[in-house]
Coordinates of C-alpha atoms in Angstrom, one line a residue:
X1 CA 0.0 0.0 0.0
X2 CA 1.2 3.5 -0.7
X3 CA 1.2 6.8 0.7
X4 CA -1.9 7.7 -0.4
X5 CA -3.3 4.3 1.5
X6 CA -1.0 5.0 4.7
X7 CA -2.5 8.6 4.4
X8 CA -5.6 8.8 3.0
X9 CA -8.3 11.8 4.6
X10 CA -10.0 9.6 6.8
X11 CA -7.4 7.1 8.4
X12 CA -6.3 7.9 11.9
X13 CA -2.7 8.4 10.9
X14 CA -3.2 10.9 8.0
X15 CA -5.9 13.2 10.8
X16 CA -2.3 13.3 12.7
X17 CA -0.6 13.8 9.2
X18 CA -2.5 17.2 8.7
X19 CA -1.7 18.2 12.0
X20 CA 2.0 17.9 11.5
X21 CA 2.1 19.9 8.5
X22 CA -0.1 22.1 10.4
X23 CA 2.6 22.9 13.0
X24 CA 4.9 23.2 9.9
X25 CA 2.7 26.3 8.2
X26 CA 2.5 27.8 11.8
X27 CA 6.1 27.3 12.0
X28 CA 6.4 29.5 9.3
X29 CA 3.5 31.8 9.0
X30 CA 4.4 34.0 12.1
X31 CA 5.9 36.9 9.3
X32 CA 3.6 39.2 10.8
X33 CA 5.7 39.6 13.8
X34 CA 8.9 40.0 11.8
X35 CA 8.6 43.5 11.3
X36 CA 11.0 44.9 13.2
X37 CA 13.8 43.1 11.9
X38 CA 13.7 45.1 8.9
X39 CA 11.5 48.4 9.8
X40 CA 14.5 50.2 9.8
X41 CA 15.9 49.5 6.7
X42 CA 12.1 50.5 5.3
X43 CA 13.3 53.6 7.3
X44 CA 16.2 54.1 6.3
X45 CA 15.5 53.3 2.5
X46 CA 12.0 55.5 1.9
X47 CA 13.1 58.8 4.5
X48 CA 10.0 58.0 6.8
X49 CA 9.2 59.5 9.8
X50 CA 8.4 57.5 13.1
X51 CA 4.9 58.2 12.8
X52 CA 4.5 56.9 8.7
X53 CA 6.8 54.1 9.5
X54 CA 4.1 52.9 12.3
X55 CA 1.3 53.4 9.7
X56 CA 3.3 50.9 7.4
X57 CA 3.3 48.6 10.2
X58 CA -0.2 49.0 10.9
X59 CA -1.3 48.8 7.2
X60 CA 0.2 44.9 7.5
X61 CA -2.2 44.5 10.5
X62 CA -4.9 45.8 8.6
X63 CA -4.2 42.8 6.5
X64 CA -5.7 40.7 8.8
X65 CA -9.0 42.7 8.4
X66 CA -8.9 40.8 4.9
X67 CA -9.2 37.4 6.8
X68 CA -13.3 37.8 6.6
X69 CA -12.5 36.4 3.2
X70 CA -10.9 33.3 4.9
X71 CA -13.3 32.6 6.9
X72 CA -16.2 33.3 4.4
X73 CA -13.6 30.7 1.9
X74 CA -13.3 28.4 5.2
X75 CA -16.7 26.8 4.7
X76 CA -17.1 26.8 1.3
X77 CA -14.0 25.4 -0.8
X78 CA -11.5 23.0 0.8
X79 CA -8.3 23.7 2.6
X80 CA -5.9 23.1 0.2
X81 CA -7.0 26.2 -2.1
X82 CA -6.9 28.5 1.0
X83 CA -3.1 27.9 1.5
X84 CA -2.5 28.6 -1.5
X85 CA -4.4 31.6 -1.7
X86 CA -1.9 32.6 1.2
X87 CA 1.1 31.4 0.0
X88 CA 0.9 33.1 -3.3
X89 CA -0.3 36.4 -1.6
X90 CA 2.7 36.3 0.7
X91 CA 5.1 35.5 -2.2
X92 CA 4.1 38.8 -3.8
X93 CA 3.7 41.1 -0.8
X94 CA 7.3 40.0 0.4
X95 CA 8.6 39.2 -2.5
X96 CA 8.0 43.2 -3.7
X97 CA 9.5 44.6 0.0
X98 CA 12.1 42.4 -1.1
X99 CA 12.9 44.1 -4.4
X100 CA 13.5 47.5 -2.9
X101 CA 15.3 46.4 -0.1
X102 CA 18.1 44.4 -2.3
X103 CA 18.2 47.4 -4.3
X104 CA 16.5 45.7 -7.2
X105 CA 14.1 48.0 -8.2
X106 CA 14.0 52.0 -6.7
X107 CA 11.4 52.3 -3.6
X108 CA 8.5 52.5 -4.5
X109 CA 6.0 55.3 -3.4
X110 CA 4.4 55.3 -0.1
X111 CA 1.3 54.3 -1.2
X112 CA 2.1 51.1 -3.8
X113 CA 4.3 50.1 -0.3
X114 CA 1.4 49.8 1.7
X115 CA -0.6 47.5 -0.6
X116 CA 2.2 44.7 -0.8
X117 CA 3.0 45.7 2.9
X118 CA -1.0 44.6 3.3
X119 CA -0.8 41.7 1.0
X120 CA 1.9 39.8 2.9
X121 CA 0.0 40.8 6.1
X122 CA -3.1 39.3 4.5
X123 CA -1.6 35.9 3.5
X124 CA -1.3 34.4 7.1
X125 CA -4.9 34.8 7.8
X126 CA -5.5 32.5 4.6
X127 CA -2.5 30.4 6.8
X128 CA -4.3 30.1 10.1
X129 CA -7.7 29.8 8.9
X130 CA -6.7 26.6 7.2
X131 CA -4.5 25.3 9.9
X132 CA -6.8 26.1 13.0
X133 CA -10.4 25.4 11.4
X134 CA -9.5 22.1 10.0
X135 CA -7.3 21.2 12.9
X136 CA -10.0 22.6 15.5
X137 CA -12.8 20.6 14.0
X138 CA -10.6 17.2 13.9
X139 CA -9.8 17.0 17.0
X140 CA -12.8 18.9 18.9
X141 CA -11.8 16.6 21.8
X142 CA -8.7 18.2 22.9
X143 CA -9.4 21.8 21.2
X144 CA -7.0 23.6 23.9
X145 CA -3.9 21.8 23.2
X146 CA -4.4 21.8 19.8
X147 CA -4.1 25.6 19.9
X148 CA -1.6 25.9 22.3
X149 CA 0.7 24.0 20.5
X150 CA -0.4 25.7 16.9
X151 CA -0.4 29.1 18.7
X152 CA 2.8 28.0 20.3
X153 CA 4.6 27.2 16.7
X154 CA 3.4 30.4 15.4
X155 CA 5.2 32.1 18.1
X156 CA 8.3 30.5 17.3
X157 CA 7.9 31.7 14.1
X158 CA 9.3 35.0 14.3
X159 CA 12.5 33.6 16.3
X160 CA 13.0 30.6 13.7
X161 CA 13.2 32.8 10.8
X162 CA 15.3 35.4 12.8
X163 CA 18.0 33.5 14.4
X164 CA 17.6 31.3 10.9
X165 CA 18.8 34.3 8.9
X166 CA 21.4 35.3 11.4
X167 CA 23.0 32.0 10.8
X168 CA 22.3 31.8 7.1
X169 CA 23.1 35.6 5.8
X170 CA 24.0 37.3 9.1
X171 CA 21.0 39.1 9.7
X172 CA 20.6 40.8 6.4
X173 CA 17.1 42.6 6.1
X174 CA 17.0 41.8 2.1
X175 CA 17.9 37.7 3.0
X176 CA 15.5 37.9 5.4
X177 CA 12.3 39.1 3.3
X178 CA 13.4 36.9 0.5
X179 CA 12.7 34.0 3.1
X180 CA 9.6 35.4 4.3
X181 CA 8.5 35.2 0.6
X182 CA 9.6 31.9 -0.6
X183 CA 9.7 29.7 2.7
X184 CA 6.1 30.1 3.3
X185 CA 5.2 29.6 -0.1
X186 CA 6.9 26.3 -0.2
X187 CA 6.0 24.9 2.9
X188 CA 2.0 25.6 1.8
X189 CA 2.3 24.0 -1.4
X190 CA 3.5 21.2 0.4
X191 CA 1.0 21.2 3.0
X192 CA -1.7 21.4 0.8
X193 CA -1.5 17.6 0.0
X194 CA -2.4 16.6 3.8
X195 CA -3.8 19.0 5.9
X196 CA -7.7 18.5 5.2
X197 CA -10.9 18.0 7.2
X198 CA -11.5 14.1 7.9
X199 CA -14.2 12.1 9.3
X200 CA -14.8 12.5 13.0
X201 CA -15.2 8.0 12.8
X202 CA -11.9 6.6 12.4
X203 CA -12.7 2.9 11.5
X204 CA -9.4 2.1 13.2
X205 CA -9.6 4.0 16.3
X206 CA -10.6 2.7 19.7
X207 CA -11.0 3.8 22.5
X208 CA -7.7 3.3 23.7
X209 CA -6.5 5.0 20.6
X210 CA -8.5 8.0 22.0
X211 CA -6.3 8.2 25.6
X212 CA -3.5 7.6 23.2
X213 CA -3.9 11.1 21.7
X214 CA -2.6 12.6 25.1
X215 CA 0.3 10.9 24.9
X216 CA 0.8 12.0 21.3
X217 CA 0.4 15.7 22.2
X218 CA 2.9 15.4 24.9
X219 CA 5.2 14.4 22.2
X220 CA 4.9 17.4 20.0
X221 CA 4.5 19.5 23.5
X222 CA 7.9 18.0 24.1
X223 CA 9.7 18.8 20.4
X224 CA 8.4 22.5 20.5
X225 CA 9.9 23.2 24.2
X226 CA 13.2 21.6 23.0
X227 CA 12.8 23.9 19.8
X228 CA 12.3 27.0 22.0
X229 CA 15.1 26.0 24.2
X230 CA 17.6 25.0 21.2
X231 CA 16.8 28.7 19.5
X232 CA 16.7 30.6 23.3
X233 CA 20.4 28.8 23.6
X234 CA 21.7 30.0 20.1
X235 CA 20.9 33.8 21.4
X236 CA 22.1 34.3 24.4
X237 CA 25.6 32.3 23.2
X238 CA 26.6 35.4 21.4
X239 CA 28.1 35.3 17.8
X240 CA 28.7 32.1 16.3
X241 CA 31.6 31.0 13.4
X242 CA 30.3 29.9 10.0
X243 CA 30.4 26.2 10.6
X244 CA 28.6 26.4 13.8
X245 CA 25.6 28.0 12.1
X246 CA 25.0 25.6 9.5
X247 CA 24.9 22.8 12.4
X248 CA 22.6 24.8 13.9
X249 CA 20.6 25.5 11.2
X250 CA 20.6 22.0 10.2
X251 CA 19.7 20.4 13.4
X252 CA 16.9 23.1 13.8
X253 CA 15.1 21.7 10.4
X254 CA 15.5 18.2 12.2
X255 CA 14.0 19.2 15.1
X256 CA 11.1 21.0 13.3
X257 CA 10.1 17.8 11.1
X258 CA 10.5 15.7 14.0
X259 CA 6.9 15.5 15.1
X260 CA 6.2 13.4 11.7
X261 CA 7.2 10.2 13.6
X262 CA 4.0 10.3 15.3
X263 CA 1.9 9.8 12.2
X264 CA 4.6 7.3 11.0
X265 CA 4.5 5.4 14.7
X266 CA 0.3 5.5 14.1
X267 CA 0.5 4.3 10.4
X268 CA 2.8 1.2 11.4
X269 CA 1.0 0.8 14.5
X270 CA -2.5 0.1 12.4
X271 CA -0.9 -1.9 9.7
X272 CA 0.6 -4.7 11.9
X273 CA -2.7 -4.5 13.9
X274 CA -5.1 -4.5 11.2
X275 CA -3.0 -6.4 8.4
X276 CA -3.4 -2.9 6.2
X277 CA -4.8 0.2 6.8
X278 CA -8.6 0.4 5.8
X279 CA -10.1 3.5 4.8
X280 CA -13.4 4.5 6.1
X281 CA -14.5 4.4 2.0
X282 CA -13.1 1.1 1.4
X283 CA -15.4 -0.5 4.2
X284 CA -18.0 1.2 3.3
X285 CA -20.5 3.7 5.0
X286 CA -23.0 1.5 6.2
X287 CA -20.8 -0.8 7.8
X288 CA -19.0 2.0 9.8
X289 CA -21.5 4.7 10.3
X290 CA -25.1 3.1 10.1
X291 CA -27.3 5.6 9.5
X292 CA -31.1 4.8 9.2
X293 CA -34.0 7.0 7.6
X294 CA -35.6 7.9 11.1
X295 CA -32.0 8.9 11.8
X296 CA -31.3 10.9 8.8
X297 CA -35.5 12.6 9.6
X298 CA -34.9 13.5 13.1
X299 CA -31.3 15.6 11.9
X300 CA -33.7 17.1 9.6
X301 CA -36.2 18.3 11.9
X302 CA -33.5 19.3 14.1
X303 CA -31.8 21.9 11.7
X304 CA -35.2 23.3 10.9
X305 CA -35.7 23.6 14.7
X306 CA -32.6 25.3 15.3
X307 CA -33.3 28.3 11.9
X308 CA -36.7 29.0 14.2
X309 CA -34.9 29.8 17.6
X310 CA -32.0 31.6 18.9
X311 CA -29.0 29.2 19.9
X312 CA -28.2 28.6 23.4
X313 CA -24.7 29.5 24.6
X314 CA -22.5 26.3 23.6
X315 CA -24.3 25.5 20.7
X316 CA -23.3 26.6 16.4
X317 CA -24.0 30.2 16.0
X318 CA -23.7 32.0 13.1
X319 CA -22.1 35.3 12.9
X320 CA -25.1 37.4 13.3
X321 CA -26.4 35.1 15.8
X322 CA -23.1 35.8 18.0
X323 CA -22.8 39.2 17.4
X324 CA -26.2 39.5 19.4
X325 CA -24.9 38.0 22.9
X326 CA -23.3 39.8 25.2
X327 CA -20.6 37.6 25.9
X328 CA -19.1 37.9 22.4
X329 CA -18.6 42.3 22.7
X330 CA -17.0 41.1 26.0
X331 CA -14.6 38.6 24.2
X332 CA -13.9 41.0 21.4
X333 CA -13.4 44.0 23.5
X334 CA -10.7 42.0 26.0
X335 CA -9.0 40.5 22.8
X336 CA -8.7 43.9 21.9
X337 CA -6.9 45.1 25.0
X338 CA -4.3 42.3 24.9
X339 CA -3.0 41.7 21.3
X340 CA -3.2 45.7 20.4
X341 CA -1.3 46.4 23.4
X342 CA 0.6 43.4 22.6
X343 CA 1.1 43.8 18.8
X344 CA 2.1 47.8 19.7
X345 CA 5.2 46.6 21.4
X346 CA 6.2 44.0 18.5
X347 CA 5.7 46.7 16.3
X348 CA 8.0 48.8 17.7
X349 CA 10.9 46.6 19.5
X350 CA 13.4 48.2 16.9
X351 CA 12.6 51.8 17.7
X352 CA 12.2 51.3 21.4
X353 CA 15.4 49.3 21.2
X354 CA 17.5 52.0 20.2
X355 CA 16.0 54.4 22.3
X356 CA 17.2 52.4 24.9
X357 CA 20.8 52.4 23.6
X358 CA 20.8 49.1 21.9
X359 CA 22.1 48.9 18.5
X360 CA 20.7 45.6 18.0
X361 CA 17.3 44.6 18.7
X362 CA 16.9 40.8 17.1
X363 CA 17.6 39.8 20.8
X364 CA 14.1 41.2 21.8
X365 CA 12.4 39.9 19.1
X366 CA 13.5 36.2 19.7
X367 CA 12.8 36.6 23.3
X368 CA 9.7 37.9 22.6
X369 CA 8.7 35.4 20.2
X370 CA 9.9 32.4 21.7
X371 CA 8.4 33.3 25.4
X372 CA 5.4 33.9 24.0
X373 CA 5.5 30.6 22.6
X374 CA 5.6 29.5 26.2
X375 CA 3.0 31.2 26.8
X376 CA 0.9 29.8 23.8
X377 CA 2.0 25.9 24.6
X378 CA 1.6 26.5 28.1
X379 CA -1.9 28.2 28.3
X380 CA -3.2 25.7 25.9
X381 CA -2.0 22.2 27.9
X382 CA -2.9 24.3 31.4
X383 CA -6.6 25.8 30.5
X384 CA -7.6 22.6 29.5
X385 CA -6.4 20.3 32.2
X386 CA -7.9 22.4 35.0
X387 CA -11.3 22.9 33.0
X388 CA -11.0 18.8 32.7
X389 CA -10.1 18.3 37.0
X390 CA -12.2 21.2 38.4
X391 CA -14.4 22.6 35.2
X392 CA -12.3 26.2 35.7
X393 CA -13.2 28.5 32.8
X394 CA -10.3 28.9 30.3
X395 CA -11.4 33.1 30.5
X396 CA -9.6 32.8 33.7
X397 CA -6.0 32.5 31.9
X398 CA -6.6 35.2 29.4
X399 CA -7.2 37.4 33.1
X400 CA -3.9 36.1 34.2
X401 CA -1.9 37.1 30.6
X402 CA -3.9 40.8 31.1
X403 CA -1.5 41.0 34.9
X404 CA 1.6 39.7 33.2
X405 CA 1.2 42.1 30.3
X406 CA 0.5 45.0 32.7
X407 CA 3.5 44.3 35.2
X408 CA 5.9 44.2 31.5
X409 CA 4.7 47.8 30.7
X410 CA 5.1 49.3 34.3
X411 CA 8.6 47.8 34.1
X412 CA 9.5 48.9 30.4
X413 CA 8.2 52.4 31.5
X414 CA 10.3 52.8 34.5
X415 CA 13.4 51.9 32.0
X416 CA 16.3 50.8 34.6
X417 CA 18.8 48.9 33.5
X418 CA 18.1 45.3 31.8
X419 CA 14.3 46.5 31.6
X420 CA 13.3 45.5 28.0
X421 CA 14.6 42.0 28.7
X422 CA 12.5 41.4 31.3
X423 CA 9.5 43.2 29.5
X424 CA 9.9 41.2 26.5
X425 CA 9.2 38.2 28.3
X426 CA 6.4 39.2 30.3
X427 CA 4.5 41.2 27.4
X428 CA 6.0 37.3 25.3
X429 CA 4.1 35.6 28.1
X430 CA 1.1 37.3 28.0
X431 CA 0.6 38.2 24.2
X432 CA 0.8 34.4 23.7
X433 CA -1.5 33.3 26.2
X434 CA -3.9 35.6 25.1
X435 CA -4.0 34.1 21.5
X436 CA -3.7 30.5 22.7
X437 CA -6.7 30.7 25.1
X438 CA -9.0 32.8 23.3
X439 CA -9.3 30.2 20.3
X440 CA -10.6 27.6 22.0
X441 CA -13.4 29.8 24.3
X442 CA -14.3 31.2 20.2
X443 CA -15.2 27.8 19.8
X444 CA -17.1 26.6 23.3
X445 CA -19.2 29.9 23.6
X446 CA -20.5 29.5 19.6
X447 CA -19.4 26.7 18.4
X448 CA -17.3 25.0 15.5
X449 CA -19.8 25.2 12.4
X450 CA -19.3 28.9 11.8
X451 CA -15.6 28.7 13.3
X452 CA -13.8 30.5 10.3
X453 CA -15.7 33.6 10.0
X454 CA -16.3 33.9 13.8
X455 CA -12.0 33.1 14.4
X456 CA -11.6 36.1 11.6
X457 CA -14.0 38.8 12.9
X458 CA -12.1 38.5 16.5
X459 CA -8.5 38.5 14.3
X460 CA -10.2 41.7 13.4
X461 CA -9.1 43.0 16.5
X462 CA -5.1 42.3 15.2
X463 CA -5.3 45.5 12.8
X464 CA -7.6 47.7 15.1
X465 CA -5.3 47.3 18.4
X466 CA -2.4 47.9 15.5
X467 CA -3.7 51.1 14.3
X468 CA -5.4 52.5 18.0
X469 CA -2.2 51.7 19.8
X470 CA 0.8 51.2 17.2
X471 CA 0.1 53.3 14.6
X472 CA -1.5 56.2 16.2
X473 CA -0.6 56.2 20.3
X474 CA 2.9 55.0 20.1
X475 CA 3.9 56.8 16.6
X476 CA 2.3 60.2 17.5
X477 CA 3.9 60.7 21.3
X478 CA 6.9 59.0 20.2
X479 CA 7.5 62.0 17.2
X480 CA 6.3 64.2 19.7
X481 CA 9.0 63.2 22.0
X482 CA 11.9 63.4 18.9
X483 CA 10.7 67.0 18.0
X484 CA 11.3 68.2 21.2
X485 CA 14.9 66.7 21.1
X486 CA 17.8 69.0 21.0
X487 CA 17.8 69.8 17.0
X488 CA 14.8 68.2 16.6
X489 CA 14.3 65.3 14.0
X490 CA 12.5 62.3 13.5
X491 CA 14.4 60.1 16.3
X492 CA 14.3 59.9 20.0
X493 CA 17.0 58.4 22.3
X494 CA 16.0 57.7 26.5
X495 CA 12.8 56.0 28.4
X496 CA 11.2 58.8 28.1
X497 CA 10.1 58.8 24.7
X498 CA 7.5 55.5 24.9
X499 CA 7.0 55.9 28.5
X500 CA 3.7 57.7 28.4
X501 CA 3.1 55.4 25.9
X502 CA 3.8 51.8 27.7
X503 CA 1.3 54.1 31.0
X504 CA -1.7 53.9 28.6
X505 CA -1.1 50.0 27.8
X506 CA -0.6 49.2 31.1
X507 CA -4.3 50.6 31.9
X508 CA -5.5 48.8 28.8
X509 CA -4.4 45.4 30.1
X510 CA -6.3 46.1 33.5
X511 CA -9.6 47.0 31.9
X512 CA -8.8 43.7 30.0
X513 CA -8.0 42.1 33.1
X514 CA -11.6 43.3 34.4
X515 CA -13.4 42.3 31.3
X516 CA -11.8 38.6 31.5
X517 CA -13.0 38.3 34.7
X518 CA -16.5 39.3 34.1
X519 CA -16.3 36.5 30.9
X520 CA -15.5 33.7 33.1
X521 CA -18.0 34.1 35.7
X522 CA -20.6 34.5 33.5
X523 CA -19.3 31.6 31.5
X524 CA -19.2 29.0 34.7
X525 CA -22.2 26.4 33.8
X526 CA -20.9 26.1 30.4
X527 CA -17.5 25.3 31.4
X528 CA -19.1 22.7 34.3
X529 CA -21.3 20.9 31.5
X530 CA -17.7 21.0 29.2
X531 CA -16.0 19.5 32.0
X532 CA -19.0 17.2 32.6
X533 CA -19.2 15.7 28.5
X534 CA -15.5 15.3 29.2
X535 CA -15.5 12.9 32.1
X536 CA -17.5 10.7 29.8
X537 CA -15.4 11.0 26.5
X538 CA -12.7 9.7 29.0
X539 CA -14.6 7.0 30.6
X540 CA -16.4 5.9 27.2
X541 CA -14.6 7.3 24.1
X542 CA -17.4 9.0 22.8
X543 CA -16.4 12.2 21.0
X544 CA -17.3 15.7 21.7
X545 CA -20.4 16.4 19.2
X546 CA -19.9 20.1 19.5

């Protein structure tokens, strides 16, 4: 039997398949983040001020606003044709940065900038609607880790292709936006042959092969920390010789494709149990999934019940359906106050670098990248084994991120001594908690029919908390501060010149902090009957319905 037989869309081994090449297009789709490492040379190249060089930034962010599209696509045409969609949008929206930066063509004016700048912001949404709607709705069973540790890849993103290129081409901007326009690109093509929506009956799955799936996560759990770990060592060691990169470079690819054994270990597993692996077409649908003409009425009369009333709190809502609860402005709103804030800093890590005195940034931008991938791993293994021992509503964690995040910009504003290493991590922490934790409570409070377009409008947030707090708070007082320089200018040196700034985040992140809280309590009884359905997939195998 082939690959195509090992693999097929509904065998056990090729679900797993698709989420390995998942993690790789997370792995890689994290350019978003990368701005900074080579905003300055946009700088430098164009004669921009502060303030348009933010706007650039935010303009990728507004991107993301784009993602309706994906989500809309999400439901409607499979997930091979969205990541490709974003790989070709991110091969021309970096691949057109990378012209000018090389020198290959003359800049281009401000305003043809901004459309490639927002066409290779756009192309991850396409990314991480495949990924996380397909991956979400195969294995609704364990729908926190699953985003942790896609959230937590994502995160690592930014440092793989940064201490990547530092190894590679020593850090050079046009290298490194080359890569962000072919790497992606590549990986999605390849992708695209795996990573699809299966069956939720796996002919060849038992129970046992059910409990089996925490040990599987554990595993890929395991690869990313040592990932995080083998790229955290690599920057604090300092500079490296030529030779030594490559190793590291090398072993780093390893270490990435590694999680592919457990599809392999699942593929020979079922073939020496079963003789061959038996797709659930080859067996046939009425021998697997029995489904009689009262069965097939009584779905029936259940959709047409559920177009005549409102959904209940749990259950599939569309997106005008959600938009009417409460509970979704308070999710959108606290999103809101932790990735703007969040995305405001990653936006500007080079300028607030050198204000600082350091020359080189790429330090903060790995350390922000890589905690915040412990943050994503973390929050997604964490949420969901207290909400599976004591029913604890996963809101609760995004609260937690909102402190984290405000004690990073209290230190950052104070601007001692060592203070942006220790406020990358915390705003790392935080930032990645909040994306981990808030994809899977998207999907308890309304459901996974309608995930796409509902996981898009809240990305919405992405561009908004980009251009409220990046492009317009943080640019404006940070050229206010340069003006007022001695000789004025369009650059600012000391803590004072983003400190008023980092005061205004820090009360953003509490009135996040409040809104969390309010989320959680009023989403208790949910999260008991979660934690309840759970006992019983453990103690019977039954899956999660919705």
């Amino acid at each position: 039997m082939g690959v195509e037989g090992l693999f097929s869309r509904n065998s056990l081994a090729g679900k797993w398949l698709g989420l390995v090449t998942a993690i790789w297009v997370q792995s890689i789709s994290g350019n978003n983040y990368t701005f900074s490492n080579y905003s300055n040379a946009l700088k430098s190249l164009m004669g921009l001020t502060q303030l348009q060089l933010n706007n650039l930034s935010t303009v990728k962010d507004v991107g993301k606003a784009f993602g309706i599209l994906a989500g809309l696509a999400s439901d409607r045409v499979p997930t091979a044709v969205i990541l490709l969609i974003g790989s070709v949008e991110g091969l021309i929206g970096y691949g057109a940065q990378w012209l000018v930066v090389s020198h290959r063509i003359r800049p281009l004016p401000y305003w043809q900038m901004c459309i490639f700048v927002c066409l290779g912001g756009n192309s991850t949404t396409w990314m991480n609607t495949a990924v996380l709607v397909t991956c979400m709705r195969n294995f609704r069973n364990n729908r926190g880790p699953v985003s942790g540790i896609l959230k937590g890849f994502i995160g690592l993103s930014t440092a793989i292709f940064t201490d990547l290129c530092a190894a590679l081409f020593s850090k050079n901007p046009s290298s490194f936006l080359l890569m962000l326009a072919v790497v992606p690109a590549c990986v999605c093509l390849a992708a695209a042959l795996f990573l699809r929506e299966s069956s939720h009956d796996y002919p060849e799955e038992s129970p046992e092969d059910r409990k089996a799936e925490s040990r599987y996560f554990g595993f890929f759990n395991a690869a990313a920390v040592v990932v995080a770990v083998y790229l955290l060592l690599f920057d604090v060691t300092g500079k490296h010789g030529r030779g030594l990169s490559l190793a590291f470079a090398a072993v780093l690819l390893a270490l990435i494709a590694s999680p592919v054994c457990v599809p392999l270990f699942i593929a020979v597993k079922s073939r020496i149990k079963n003789g061959m692996i038996l797709d659930l077409e080859g067996r046939g649908m009425d021998e697997v999934v029995p489904v009689s003409s009262t069965q097939e009425s009584v779905e029936r009369q259940k959709e047409e019940e559920a177009t005549k009333q409102r959904p209940a709190i749990g259950e599939d809502h569309n997106l005008l359906e959600a938009a009417r609860t409460f509970d979704f402005w308070v999710l959108f709103f606290s999103f809101l106050c932790g990735v703007g804030t969040g995305m405001a800093v990653i936006n500007n890590l080079g300028q607030i670098g050198l204000a600082l005195g350091y020359s080189d940034v790429s330090i903060f931008v790995s350390l922000t990248s890589i905690w915040g991938f412990f943050g994503r791993i973390g929050s997604g293994w964490i949420s969901e084994y207290f909400m599976k021992k004591a029913a604890t509503p996963r809101p609760i964690w995004n609260a937690a991120s909102q402190i984290l995040m405000a004690v990073g910009f209290i230190v950052m504003a104070v601007a001692l001594p060592g203070a942006l290493y220790i406020g990358s991590i915390l705003i790392g922490i935080g930032y990645g908690v909040r994306l981990a934790v808030t994809v899977p409570v998207a999907s308890e409070l309304f459901g996974l029919k309608y995930y796409g377009l509902l996981y898009n409008i809240l990305i919405l947030n992405l561009p908004l908390g980009s251009f409220l707090f990046s492009g317009l708070l943080a640019g404006f007082l940070y050229d206010a501060q340069a003006t007022r320089a001695a000789g004025g200018g369009n650059t600012c040196v000391g803590g004072h010149c983003y400190r008023l700034v980092f005061v205004i985040m820090m009360v953003a992140s509490f009135v996040g902090l409040a809104l969390d809280v309010l989320l959680a309590f009023r989403m208790r009884a949910l999260y008991y009957e979660i934690h309840l359905k759970k006992k019983q997939v453990e103690e019977t195998g039954e899956e999660i319905k919705s």
